[in-house]
Coordinates of C-alpha atoms in Angstrom, one line a residue:
Chain A
M1 CA 134.0 215.2 -9.4
T2 CA 134.0 212.8 -12.8
F3 CA 134.8 213.7 -16.2
E4 CA 133.7 211.2 -18.2
S5 CA 130.9 212.2 -20.5
V6 CA 134.6 215.1 -21.6
P7 CA 135.6 214.4 -25.2
G8 CA 137.8 212.6 -25.9
L9 CA 139.0 211.7 -23.5
V10 CA 141.7 209.5 -23.4
E11 CA 142.8 208.6 -19.5
T12 CA 142.5 210.3 -15.7
R13 CA 145.4 210.1 -13.8
K14 CA 144.8 211.5 -10.2
E15 CA 148.4 212.3 -8.2
H16 CA 149.4 214.6 -5.7
D17 CA 145.3 215.9 -5.3
E18 CA 145.2 217.1 -8.3
T19 CA 143.3 215.5 -11.8
T20 CA 145.3 215.6 -15.1
L21 CA 142.2 214.8 -17.9
V22 CA 143.8 213.7 -21.3
V23 CA 142.6 214.2 -24.2
D24 CA 142.8 213.6 -27.8
P25 CA 144.9 216.8 -29.4
A26 CA 142.1 216.8 -32.0
R27 CA 139.5 217.5 -29.5
I28 CA 141.0 219.8 -27.5
L29 CA 138.8 222.4 -28.2
A30 CA 135.4 220.3 -28.0
A31 CA 136.8 219.5 -24.3
C32 CA 137.5 222.6 -23.1
R33 CA 134.5 223.6 -23.8
H34 CA 132.2 220.9 -22.4
L35 CA 134.6 222.0 -19.3
R36 CA 133.1 225.3 -19.5
N37 CA 130.2 224.8 -20.2
V38 CA 129.2 221.7 -18.7
E39 CA 131.6 221.7 -15.5
G40 CA 131.9 225.2 -14.7
F41 CA 135.3 225.3 -15.4
N42 CA 135.1 228.7 -16.4
F43 CA 138.7 230.2 -15.6
L44 CA 141.8 229.9 -17.8
S45 CA 144.8 229.3 -14.4
D46 CA 147.5 228.9 -16.9
L47 CA 148.8 227.1 -20.2
T48 CA 152.3 225.9 -20.8
P49 CA 153.2 223.7 -23.0
S50 CA 157.0 221.6 -22.5
D51 CA 159.0 219.5 -24.8
Y52 CA 159.7 215.8 -23.3
L53 CA 162.5 215.4 -26.4
G54 CA 164.7 214.2 -24.4
W55 CA 163.4 212.8 -21.6
G56 CA 165.2 209.7 -19.5
S57 CA 168.0 209.7 -21.7
R58 CA 171.2 210.0 -21.2
G59 CA 173.1 213.4 -20.0
V60 CA 169.5 215.1 -19.1
A61 CA 169.1 215.9 -16.2
G62 CA 167.1 212.2 -14.6
Y63 CA 169.3 210.0 -16.3
Y64 CA 170.6 206.5 -13.9
G65 CA 170.2 203.5 -15.1
T66 CA 167.1 201.3 -18.0
D67 CA 164.0 201.1 -16.4
K68 CA 164.9 198.0 -14.1
G69 CA 167.2 200.2 -12.1
R70 CA 170.8 200.1 -12.6
D71 CA 173.1 198.0 -13.8
L72 CA 175.4 196.3 -11.6
N73 CA 177.7 194.0 -14.3
A74 CA 177.3 197.4 -16.8
P75 CA 181.1 198.8 -18.1
A76 CA 181.9 202.0 -17.1
G77 CA 181.1 204.5 -18.8
V78 CA 177.6 202.7 -20.4
G79 CA 174.5 202.4 -17.7
A80 CA 174.9 204.2 -14.8
S81 CA 177.9 205.0 -15.0
V82 CA 177.9 207.5 -11.6
A83 CA 177.9 205.1 -8.0
S84 CA 176.3 208.1 -6.7
Q85 CA 173.1 207.2 -9.4
A86 CA 171.8 204.2 -6.8
F87 CA 168.8 202.4 -7.6
S88 CA 167.5 205.0 -9.7
R89 CA 165.2 203.6 -13.2
V90 CA 163.7 205.8 -16.3
P91 CA 161.2 208.1 -15.7
R92 CA 158.6 206.7 -18.0
T93 CA 157.9 207.7 -21.4
K94 CA 156.3 209.9 -22.3
P95 CA 153.4 209.5 -25.2
K96 CA 155.0 212.5 -28.1
R97 CA 157.6 215.2 -27.8
F98 CA 155.8 218.0 -26.6
S99 CA 152.7 218.3 -23.8
V100 CA 150.2 221.2 -23.7
S101 CA 149.1 222.2 -19.9
Y102 CA 145.7 223.9 -19.3
H103 CA 145.4 224.8 -16.0
L104 CA 141.6 225.3 -15.3
L105 CA 139.4 226.6 -12.6
A106 CA 136.2 226.6 -11.6
L107 CA 135.8 229.7 -9.9
R108 CA 132.6 229.4 -7.3
A109 CA 132.0 228.3 -4.2
D110 CA 133.3 225.6 -4.1
P111 CA 136.4 226.0 -5.5
A112 CA 137.8 222.5 -7.6
R113 CA 141.1 222.8 -10.5
V114 CA 141.6 220.8 -12.9
R115 CA 144.9 219.9 -15.6
V116 CA 143.9 219.0 -19.1
Q117 CA 146.8 218.3 -21.8
V118 CA 147.4 216.6 -24.4
W119 CA 150.3 215.2 -26.1
I120 CA 151.9 216.5 -29.5
D121 CA 154.4 215.5 -32.2
E122 CA 157.1 218.4 -33.8
G123 CA 154.4 219.6 -36.5
E124 CA 151.5 219.1 -35.5
A125 CA 148.7 221.8 -35.0
L126 CA 146.7 223.0 -31.4
E127 CA 143.5 224.3 -32.4
S128 CA 143.1 227.6 -30.0
V129 CA 140.7 227.9 -27.0
I130 CA 140.3 232.1 -27.6
S131 CA 136.7 231.8 -28.3
V132 CA 136.3 229.4 -25.0
W133 CA 138.3 231.9 -22.7
P134 CA 140.1 234.9 -24.0
T135 CA 142.8 234.8 -22.1
A136 CA 144.5 232.0 -23.7
D137 CA 145.5 235.4 -26.3
W138 CA 148.6 235.5 -25.3
H139 CA 149.7 232.3 -23.5
E140 CA 149.2 230.7 -26.5
R141 CA 151.5 233.1 -28.2
E142 CA 154.0 232.8 -25.5
A143 CA 153.1 228.7 -26.0
W144 CA 154.2 229.8 -29.7
D145 CA 156.9 231.6 -29.2
M146 CA 159.6 229.5 -26.3
M147 CA 158.3 226.0 -27.7
G148 CA 157.1 226.5 -31.4
I149 CA 153.4 225.2 -31.1
R150 CA 151.2 226.5 -33.3
F151 CA 147.1 227.1 -32.7
E152 CA 145.2 227.0 -35.7
G153 CA 142.6 229.5 -35.8
H154 CA 144.1 232.2 -33.9
P155 CA 143.8 235.3 -34.5
N156 CA 147.4 237.0 -34.5
L157 CA 149.8 233.9 -33.8
Q158 CA 153.1 236.2 -33.3
R159 CA 156.3 235.9 -31.1
I160 CA 155.5 238.4 -28.1
L161 CA 158.5 237.6 -26.0
M162 CA 161.0 237.6 -28.3
E163 CA 161.9 239.6 -30.5
D164 CA 159.6 240.3 -34.2
D165 CA 162.7 238.4 -36.5
W166 CA 163.9 235.7 -34.1
E167 CA 164.9 232.5 -35.2
G168 CA 163.8 228.8 -33.4
H169 CA 162.0 228.8 -29.4
P170 CA 164.1 229.1 -26.9
L171 CA 162.4 227.0 -24.0
R172 CA 162.4 224.0 -26.6
K173 CA 165.4 221.0 -25.1
D174 CA 167.3 221.6 -28.3
Y175 CA 167.8 224.8 -28.0
P176 CA 171.1 225.5 -26.9
I177 CA 172.4 227.6 -23.8
G178 CA 174.8 229.8 -24.3
G179 CA 177.0 230.4 -27.7
E180 CA 174.6 233.6 -28.8
P181 CA 176.6 236.6 -30.1
V182 CA 177.1 239.4 -28.9
R183 CA 175.9 242.7 -30.0
F184 CA 178.2 245.8 -29.8
S185 CA 180.6 243.7 -27.4
G186 CA 184.1 243.4 -30.0
E187 CA 182.6 244.3 -32.7
E188 CA 184.8 247.1 -35.1
Chain B
M1 CA 133.4 272.2 -8.7
A2 CA 134.5 269.4 -10.4
I3 CA 131.5 267.4 -11.2
V4 CA 132.3 263.6 -10.5
E5 CA 131.3 260.8 -12.8
R6 CA 129.5 258.2 -10.6
P7 CA 131.2 254.9 -12.0
R8 CA 128.9 252.7 -14.1
I9 CA 129.6 249.4 -14.8
Y10 CA 128.9 248.3 -18.0
E11 CA 126.4 245.9 -19.2
G12 CA 127.4 243.0 -21.4
T13 CA 131.3 242.3 -22.1
R14 CA 133.9 245.2 -23.9
I15 CA 136.7 242.7 -24.2
P16 CA 137.8 242.8 -28.2
S17 CA 136.7 241.0 -31.2
P18 CA 138.8 238.7 -32.6
I19 CA 141.9 239.4 -31.0
P20 CA 140.5 240.2 -26.8
T21 CA 143.5 242.0 -26.5
V22 CA 144.1 244.4 -28.9
L23 CA 141.8 247.6 -29.3
R24 CA 141.1 248.0 -33.0
T25 CA 141.4 251.9 -34.4
P26 CA 137.0 251.4 -35.9
E27 CA 138.3 251.2 -39.9
D28 CA 135.9 254.7 -40.4
L29 CA 137.9 256.6 -37.5
R30 CA 141.2 255.3 -39.1
E31 CA 139.8 256.9 -43.2
N32 CA 138.4 260.3 -42.6
D33 CA 139.5 261.2 -38.7
D34 CA 143.1 262.4 -38.1
V35 CA 144.1 259.8 -36.3
L36 CA 147.4 260.2 -34.5
R37 CA 150.1 256.6 -33.5
V38 CA 151.7 257.7 -30.0
N39 CA 154.4 254.6 -29.4
F40 CA 154.0 255.3 -25.4
G41 CA 157.7 253.6 -23.6
P42 CA 159.4 250.7 -23.5
N43 CA 160.9 254.0 -21.4
H44 CA 158.8 255.9 -20.8
P45 CA 159.7 257.8 -17.5
S46 CA 155.6 257.0 -16.1
M47 CA 155.9 253.6 -16.8
H48 CA 156.1 250.6 -14.3
G49 CA 159.7 250.0 -16.2
V50 CA 159.7 248.3 -19.8
L51 CA 156.2 247.8 -21.1
R52 CA 154.8 250.0 -24.3
L53 CA 151.7 250.8 -25.5
I54 CA 150.7 251.4 -29.5
V55 CA 148.3 254.0 -28.8
D56 CA 146.4 255.1 -31.8
L57 CA 144.4 258.6 -30.5
S58 CA 141.7 261.0 -32.0
G59 CA 142.6 264.2 -30.0
E60 CA 142.1 263.4 -26.9
R61 CA 140.9 260.1 -26.9
V62 CA 142.5 256.7 -27.0
V63 CA 140.6 254.6 -30.1
G64 CA 143.5 252.2 -30.4
T65 CA 145.6 250.2 -27.9
E66 CA 148.2 247.3 -28.3
A67 CA 150.3 246.4 -25.1
V68 CA 153.6 244.8 -26.2
I69 CA 156.3 242.8 -23.9
G70 CA 159.0 241.7 -24.1
Y71 CA 161.7 244.3 -23.3
L72 CA 163.1 242.6 -20.1
H73 CA 162.7 238.5 -21.3
T74 CA 165.8 237.3 -19.2
G75 CA 164.3 233.1 -19.7
F76 CA 164.1 233.0 -16.0
E77 CA 162.5 230.0 -17.4
K78 CA 165.3 227.5 -19.0
T79 CA 168.2 228.5 -16.6
M80 CA 165.9 227.5 -14.1
E81 CA 166.2 224.0 -16.2
Q82 CA 170.3 223.5 -16.1
K83 CA 169.9 224.5 -11.9
T84 CA 169.8 222.6 -9.2
W85 CA 166.6 222.5 -7.0
W86 CA 167.2 224.4 -4.1
K87 CA 170.3 226.6 -6.9
A88 CA 166.9 227.9 -8.1
I89 CA 164.8 229.0 -5.5
T90 CA 167.1 232.2 -5.9
Y91 CA 165.6 232.9 -9.2
P92 CA 161.4 232.9 -8.9
E93 CA 161.9 235.8 -7.2
R94 CA 163.6 237.7 -9.3
I95 CA 160.6 237.3 -11.5
D96 CA 158.3 239.3 -9.8
Y97 CA 161.0 241.8 -8.4
V98 CA 158.0 243.9 -5.4
G99 CA 156.1 240.1 -4.9
F100 CA 159.5 238.9 -3.9
Q101 CA 158.7 237.1 -1.5
N102 CA 155.5 235.6 -2.6
D103 CA 157.8 234.3 -5.6
E104 CA 159.9 232.1 -3.8
L105 CA 157.2 230.4 -1.4
V106 CA 155.3 229.0 -4.5
F107 CA 158.3 227.2 -5.7
V108 CA 159.6 226.2 -3.2
L109 CA 155.6 224.4 -1.9
A110 CA 155.9 222.8 -5.8
I111 CA 159.1 221.4 -4.8
E112 CA 157.9 220.4 -0.8
K113 CA 154.2 218.9 -2.8
L114 CA 157.0 216.9 -5.4
L115 CA 158.7 216.3 -2.5
E116 CA 156.0 214.9 0.3
L117 CA 157.9 216.8 2.4
E118 CA 156.1 217.7 6.3
I119 CA 157.2 221.6 7.4
P120 CA 157.4 222.4 10.8
Q121 CA 154.8 224.7 12.3
K122 CA 157.1 227.0 13.3
A123 CA 158.1 227.8 9.7
V124 CA 154.7 227.7 8.3
W125 CA 153.6 230.5 10.1
M126 CA 156.8 232.8 10.0
R127 CA 156.1 231.6 6.2
M128 CA 153.0 234.0 6.2
L129 CA 154.7 236.2 8.8
L130 CA 157.1 237.4 5.4
C131 CA 154.5 237.0 3.0
E132 CA 152.5 239.6 4.2
L133 CA 155.2 241.9 4.4
N134 CA 155.6 241.8 1.7
R135 CA 152.6 242.0 0.6
I136 CA 152.7 245.5 2.2
H137 CA 155.4 246.2 0.7
S138 CA 154.3 245.3 -3.1
H139 CA 150.6 247.1 -2.1
L140 CA 152.9 250.3 -1.0
V141 CA 155.0 250.4 -4.2
F142 CA 152.3 250.7 -5.9
L143 CA 151.1 253.1 -4.0
G144 CA 153.5 254.9 -4.9
T145 CA 154.1 254.9 -7.8
G146 CA 150.5 255.3 -8.8
A147 CA 149.8 258.3 -7.1
L148 CA 154.1 259.8 -8.3
E149 CA 152.3 259.1 -12.4
L150 CA 149.1 261.5 -11.3
G151 CA 151.3 264.0 -10.1
A152 CA 150.3 263.3 -5.8
I153 CA 153.9 263.4 -5.5
S154 CA 153.9 263.2 -1.5
M155 CA 152.5 260.4 -1.3
F156 CA 155.4 259.2 -3.0
W157 CA 158.1 259.7 0.6
Y158 CA 154.9 258.7 2.7
C159 CA 155.1 255.4 1.0
F160 CA 158.8 254.9 0.9
R161 CA 159.3 255.9 4.1
E162 CA 157.3 252.5 5.1
R163 CA 158.4 250.1 3.2
D164 CA 161.6 251.0 3.8
L165 CA 160.3 249.2 7.0
V166 CA 159.7 246.7 6.1
L167 CA 162.9 246.1 3.9
D168 CA 164.3 246.7 7.3
L169 CA 162.4 243.9 8.5
F170 CA 163.4 241.7 6.4
E171 CA 167.1 242.6 6.5
L172 CA 166.8 241.7 9.7
V173 CA 165.3 238.6 9.6
T174 CA 167.4 237.6 6.4
G175 CA 170.2 239.9 6.0
V176 CA 169.2 240.5 2.5
R177 CA 166.6 243.5 1.8
M178 CA 165.0 242.3 -1.4
H179 CA 165.1 238.6 -2.7
T180 CA 166.0 237.1 0.3
R181 CA 166.2 233.8 -0.7
Y182 CA 165.0 232.9 2.8
F183 CA 162.5 229.5 2.2
Q184 CA 164.3 227.4 1.7
T185 CA 162.9 223.7 1.0
G186 CA 162.0 221.9 4.5
G187 CA 161.0 225.1 6.3
L188 CA 163.6 228.5 6.5
A189 CA 167.3 228.6 6.1
E190 CA 168.3 230.2 9.1
D191 CA 166.0 230.9 12.6
I192 CA 164.7 233.7 13.6
P193 CA 166.8 236.3 14.3
P194 CA 166.5 237.5 18.7
G195 CA 165.0 240.6 18.6
F196 CA 163.2 240.2 15.6
Y197 CA 159.4 240.1 17.1
A198 CA 159.5 243.3 18.8
E199 CA 160.1 245.2 16.1
C200 CA 158.1 243.4 14.2
R201 CA 155.6 244.7 17.1
T202 CA 156.6 248.0 16.6
F203 CA 155.7 248.2 13.2
V204 CA 152.7 246.0 13.1
D205 CA 151.2 249.2 16.0
W206 CA 152.7 251.9 13.4
M207 CA 150.9 250.1 10.3
P208 CA 147.8 250.9 10.3
K209 CA 148.4 255.0 11.3
A210 CA 150.2 254.9 8.5
V211 CA 147.7 253.7 6.1
D212 CA 145.4 256.2 7.4
D213 CA 148.2 258.6 6.2
Y214 CA 147.1 258.0 2.9
E215 CA 144.2 257.7 2.9
S216 CA 144.0 261.1 4.3
L217 CA 146.0 262.3 2.0
I218 CA 144.4 261.2 -1.1
G219 CA 141.5 258.9 -0.1
R220 CA 139.3 262.0 -0.4
Q221 CA 140.6 264.8 -2.5
E222 CA 138.9 266.0 -4.7
I223 CA 141.9 265.6 -7.4
W224 CA 142.5 261.9 -6.3
L225 CA 138.8 261.3 -6.5
D226 CA 138.4 262.7 -9.9
R227 CA 140.9 260.7 -11.5
T228 CA 139.9 257.8 -10.9
Q229 CA 136.5 257.6 -10.6
G230 CA 134.9 255.7 -13.3
I231 CA 137.9 255.1 -15.7
G232 CA 139.2 252.0 -16.4
L233 CA 135.9 250.3 -16.0
L234 CA 136.5 246.2 -16.6
S235 CA 133.6 243.9 -15.5
A236 CA 133.1 241.0 -13.3
D237 CA 132.3 238.9 -15.8
D238 CA 135.0 240.0 -18.6
A239 CA 137.6 239.9 -15.2
I240 CA 137.0 236.4 -15.3
A241 CA 137.8 236.4 -18.9
L242 CA 140.9 238.1 -19.7
G243 CA 142.4 235.6 -16.3
Q244 CA 142.4 238.6 -14.1
S245 CA 143.2 237.8 -10.5
G246 CA 143.9 239.6 -7.0
P247 CA 143.1 242.7 -6.5
V248 CA 141.9 243.8 -10.4
L249 CA 140.0 240.9 -9.7
R250 CA 138.3 241.6 -6.9
A251 CA 137.5 245.8 -7.2
S252 CA 135.4 243.8 -10.0
G253 CA 133.0 242.4 -7.6
V254 CA 134.7 239.1 -7.1
D255 CA 134.6 237.9 -4.0
W256 CA 137.9 235.3 -4.6
D257 CA 140.9 235.4 -2.7
L258 CA 143.4 231.8 -2.9
R259 CA 144.2 232.3 1.1
K260 CA 140.5 231.5 1.8
T261 CA 138.6 229.9 -0.4
Q262 CA 141.7 227.2 -0.8
P263 CA 143.3 227.9 2.3
Y264 CA 147.7 226.9 1.7
L265 CA 150.3 227.4 4.4
A266 CA 147.7 227.8 7.8
Y267 CA 145.9 230.6 6.6
D268 CA 142.5 229.2 7.5
E269 CA 143.4 229.4 10.7
V270 CA 144.3 233.2 10.5
D271 CA 140.8 236.2 11.1
F272 CA 141.0 238.2 8.2
D273 CA 139.1 239.7 5.7
V274 CA 138.5 239.6 2.0
P275 CA 137.9 243.8 0.4
V276 CA 135.8 243.6 -2.6
Y277 CA 134.2 246.6 -4.5
P278 CA 132.0 246.4 -7.3
N279 CA 132.5 248.9 -9.7
G280 CA 135.9 247.6 -11.2
D281 CA 137.4 251.5 -11.7
V282 CA 141.3 251.8 -11.3
Y283 CA 139.7 253.9 -8.1
D284 CA 138.6 250.8 -6.6
R285 CA 141.0 248.8 -7.2
Y286 CA 143.0 251.2 -4.9
R287 CA 140.6 251.1 -2.6
V288 CA 141.0 247.1 -2.5
R289 CA 144.8 248.0 -2.4
I290 CA 144.4 249.6 1.4
D291 CA 142.1 247.8 2.9
E292 CA 144.3 244.9 1.9
M293 CA 147.3 246.6 4.2
R294 CA 145.3 246.9 6.9
Q295 CA 144.4 243.3 6.3
S296 CA 147.9 241.6 5.8
V297 CA 149.1 243.9 9.2
R298 CA 146.2 241.8 10.9
I299 CA 147.9 238.6 9.6
V300 CA 151.3 239.4 10.8
A301 CA 150.3 240.3 14.5
Q302 CA 148.4 237.0 14.7
C303 CA 151.7 235.1 13.0
L304 CA 153.5 237.2 15.6
D305 CA 151.4 235.8 18.2
R306 CA 152.0 232.3 17.3
L307 CA 155.6 232.3 16.7
E308 CA 156.2 233.4 20.0
G309 CA 155.6 230.8 21.6
M310 CA 157.2 228.7 19.9
E311 CA 161.2 229.4 21.2
G312 CA 162.7 226.9 20.4
E313 CA 161.3 224.7 17.9
P314 CA 162.7 223.7 14.7
W315 CA 162.5 226.3 11.7
I316 CA 163.7 223.2 9.0
A317 CA 162.3 220.3 8.5
D318 CA 164.7 217.1 9.4
D319 CA 164.9 215.6 6.6
R320 CA 169.0 214.6 5.9
K321 CA 168.1 214.1 1.6
V322 CA 166.5 217.4 0.8
V323 CA 167.4 219.7 4.3
L324 CA 171.4 220.5 4.5
P325 CA 172.6 218.9 7.8
P326 CA 173.9 222.3 10.8
R327 CA 176.4 223.8 10.2
H328 CA 177.8 222.6 13.2
E329 CA 177.9 219.0 12.9
L330 CA 180.0 219.1 10.2
H331 CA 183.3 219.0 12.0
T332 CA 182.3 215.9 14.1
S333 CA 180.4 214.1 12.0
M334 CA 181.1 212.6 8.4
E335 CA 178.0 211.4 7.7
S336 CA 177.4 215.1 8.1
L337 CA 179.4 215.6 5.9
I338 CA 178.8 213.8 3.2
H339 CA 175.2 214.8 3.2
H340 CA 176.7 218.3 3.4
F341 CA 178.9 217.4 0.1
K342 CA 176.0 215.2 -1.9
I343 CA 173.0 218.7 -1.4
V344 CA 175.5 221.3 -2.2
T345 CA 178.3 219.5 -5.7
E346 CA 174.6 217.7 -6.9
G347 CA 171.6 219.0 -5.4
Y348 CA 168.9 215.9 -3.7
R349 CA 167.2 215.1 -6.4
V350 CA 162.6 215.1 -6.4
P351 CA 160.3 212.3 -7.5
E352 CA 158.7 212.1 -11.4
G353 CA 156.0 214.0 -11.0
E354 CA 153.8 217.3 -12.1
V355 CA 152.5 220.2 -9.9
Y356 CA 150.5 223.1 -10.1
V357 CA 150.7 225.3 -7.2
A358 CA 148.4 228.3 -6.8
I359 CA 149.3 231.3 -4.5
E360 CA 147.4 234.2 -3.8
S361 CA 150.6 236.7 -4.6
P362 CA 150.1 240.8 -4.5
R363 CA 148.9 240.7 -8.1
G364 CA 147.2 237.6 -7.8
E365 CA 147.0 234.0 -8.8
K366 CA 151.3 233.2 -9.5
G367 CA 151.0 229.4 -10.1
C368 CA 153.8 227.7 -10.9
Y369 CA 154.5 224.0 -12.5
V370 CA 156.6 222.0 -12.0
V371 CA 158.1 219.1 -14.3
S372 CA 159.9 216.6 -12.5
D373 CA 162.2 213.9 -14.2
G374 CA 162.9 212.3 -10.5
G375 CA 167.1 214.1 -11.4
P376 CA 168.4 216.7 -9.0
R377 CA 167.7 220.3 -11.8
P378 CA 164.1 220.6 -12.3
W379 CA 162.8 219.4 -16.1
R380 CA 160.1 222.4 -16.5
V381 CA 159.2 225.2 -15.3
K382 CA 156.9 227.8 -15.7
F383 CA 155.4 230.5 -13.9
R384 CA 152.0 231.4 -14.1
A385 CA 152.7 235.6 -14.0
P386 CA 149.6 238.0 -13.0
S387 CA 151.7 240.3 -14.0
F388 CA 151.2 238.5 -17.8
V389 CA 147.6 238.2 -17.5
A390 CA 146.6 241.3 -15.9
L391 CA 148.2 243.0 -19.0
E392 CA 146.1 241.5 -21.1
A393 CA 143.0 243.5 -20.1
T394 CA 144.3 247.0 -21.4
A395 CA 143.0 246.8 -24.8
T396 CA 139.3 246.7 -22.3
C397 CA 140.2 248.7 -19.5
M398 CA 141.1 251.5 -22.4
S399 CA 138.1 252.1 -24.0
D400 CA 137.4 255.1 -23.9
A401 CA 139.2 256.4 -22.4
L402 CA 140.8 260.1 -22.9
V403 CA 145.7 260.1 -23.1
A404 CA 145.5 261.8 -19.6
D405 CA 143.8 258.9 -17.5
L406 CA 145.8 255.6 -20.1
I407 CA 148.7 256.2 -16.7
A408 CA 145.8 255.4 -14.3
I409 CA 144.3 253.1 -16.0
V410 CA 148.3 250.8 -17.1
G411 CA 149.8 251.4 -13.2
S412 CA 146.6 250.6 -11.7
L413 CA 147.0 246.9 -13.2
D414 CA 150.3 246.9 -11.2
S415 CA 152.1 245.1 -13.3
V416 CA 155.9 244.1 -12.5
M417 CA 157.2 243.8 -16.1
G418 CA 160.1 241.7 -14.3
D419 CA 157.2 239.2 -13.8
T420 CA 155.1 239.7 -17.1
D421 CA 158.5 238.9 -18.9
R422 CA 160.7 236.6 -16.8

């Protein structure tokens, strides 16, 4: 299956037997509509935002060294000072901070899956795909609640998992872990 | 005798607009009629867990519905980002705490896909066996509690009798009744204990009779039919548009089961049928699950046949960078000790990449999207929760419902709130 006619297509990747279509965020709605109507992807499995803040930098899960590998002559404390990190490389850089992945499924006799991915920065919004797949309703609300991704045209973009008056978006990488004030405990 | 209205699947679509998950009270009703707003849940004896429904009632008729979720949100996905890969395996099974074994499977499969790790046949078949036992367990909980909510108390005792047999089997294999953490990256955590096959055979012989029991108890019972047939309708097109999967989708007449259409493990090597019913009502969802229990027993029996011929075969892949070395080697081999220490303290590294793995859990398509940056901890874990998606259909199923049917409809979608809220 080729996806050359998908509107706004930037790049097609194939990894682990999965096809990823990177799409221009401004044209996500047109791309999704095309994929449903022309390519037959009638089922939205999942919609996942990911935060890549600090990707490949120090102190996060994947820090090992420079992009050429570990520098053996670097003084301790700089670069890869942890000996076990060997010659691992820093991961490939990402174009922007957030990715939003739409996992589509063609529910028919010869099933197919595809991942549509868009890259956006803090403050950028995406068009809602509720008109294409109604199931996107809660998925988009969850993406807003957890990651702070705004979806334009969503009729009811409110928090879904957290309380209505919650501040911040918990799944972002800069959201602190712990340190939440505990209600009642030790309260006068 | 009550007149049983035969279920009719509707023409067109019933998905509310513009918000597909909210059934809005019509404007004229709200102004001219005596509409009563009832907060149903989050703590109510007949709710599965902490779901809250805001229901507008006009007399006995449901004219508006909105589901409010999030009361059980515990931030599993965020927590898993802080744990090493192998420690994170403990979490998924606590997300969907009824279909625990399937959740564990989907996460382990995702790690193995990133690692491109081959797992031994014995582990493949044992995983399948346990997942099918887990499916039976999950459907028993649905049937027992679902019937209990409609007043059929005895069903609860019968279902939980067999549920205990399943849990006994889990205890025999893993030492734990639920949340087993028996699937390890690369295979199984331990070999299958002696005596398991015999016990499991006894269960396989027993279970079909038990399913017959359930059917004779409520399958043709007048009250049960009255209260389940023709309510909570969902057409095939609406089910697909709303992302429904699993038994809910199959009860709407869509022949779709990931075990058949996109087989994982060794599901393409076993013989089983996919039950499909056309009416899209509560009764058909019950029928699908009853039939699936019989099919699961068939699969378990075939797994046992295979496993009995695999005595002495390895149950976990021989990859020392990922798999813990055998315990006895730690006393004699320096390398094993180092590997053990490194895997336990630092964790193994998973190559950079992103994968989405989907399996057929008891509730439908359970997906797991995992991003790795090449480090010992997952960068991002996201679960596609079938319960979360199932609750999106409440508004559509609830149009024209009576308040007495509300519980039956929500129950038939079989949401587990841990799975919904994660």
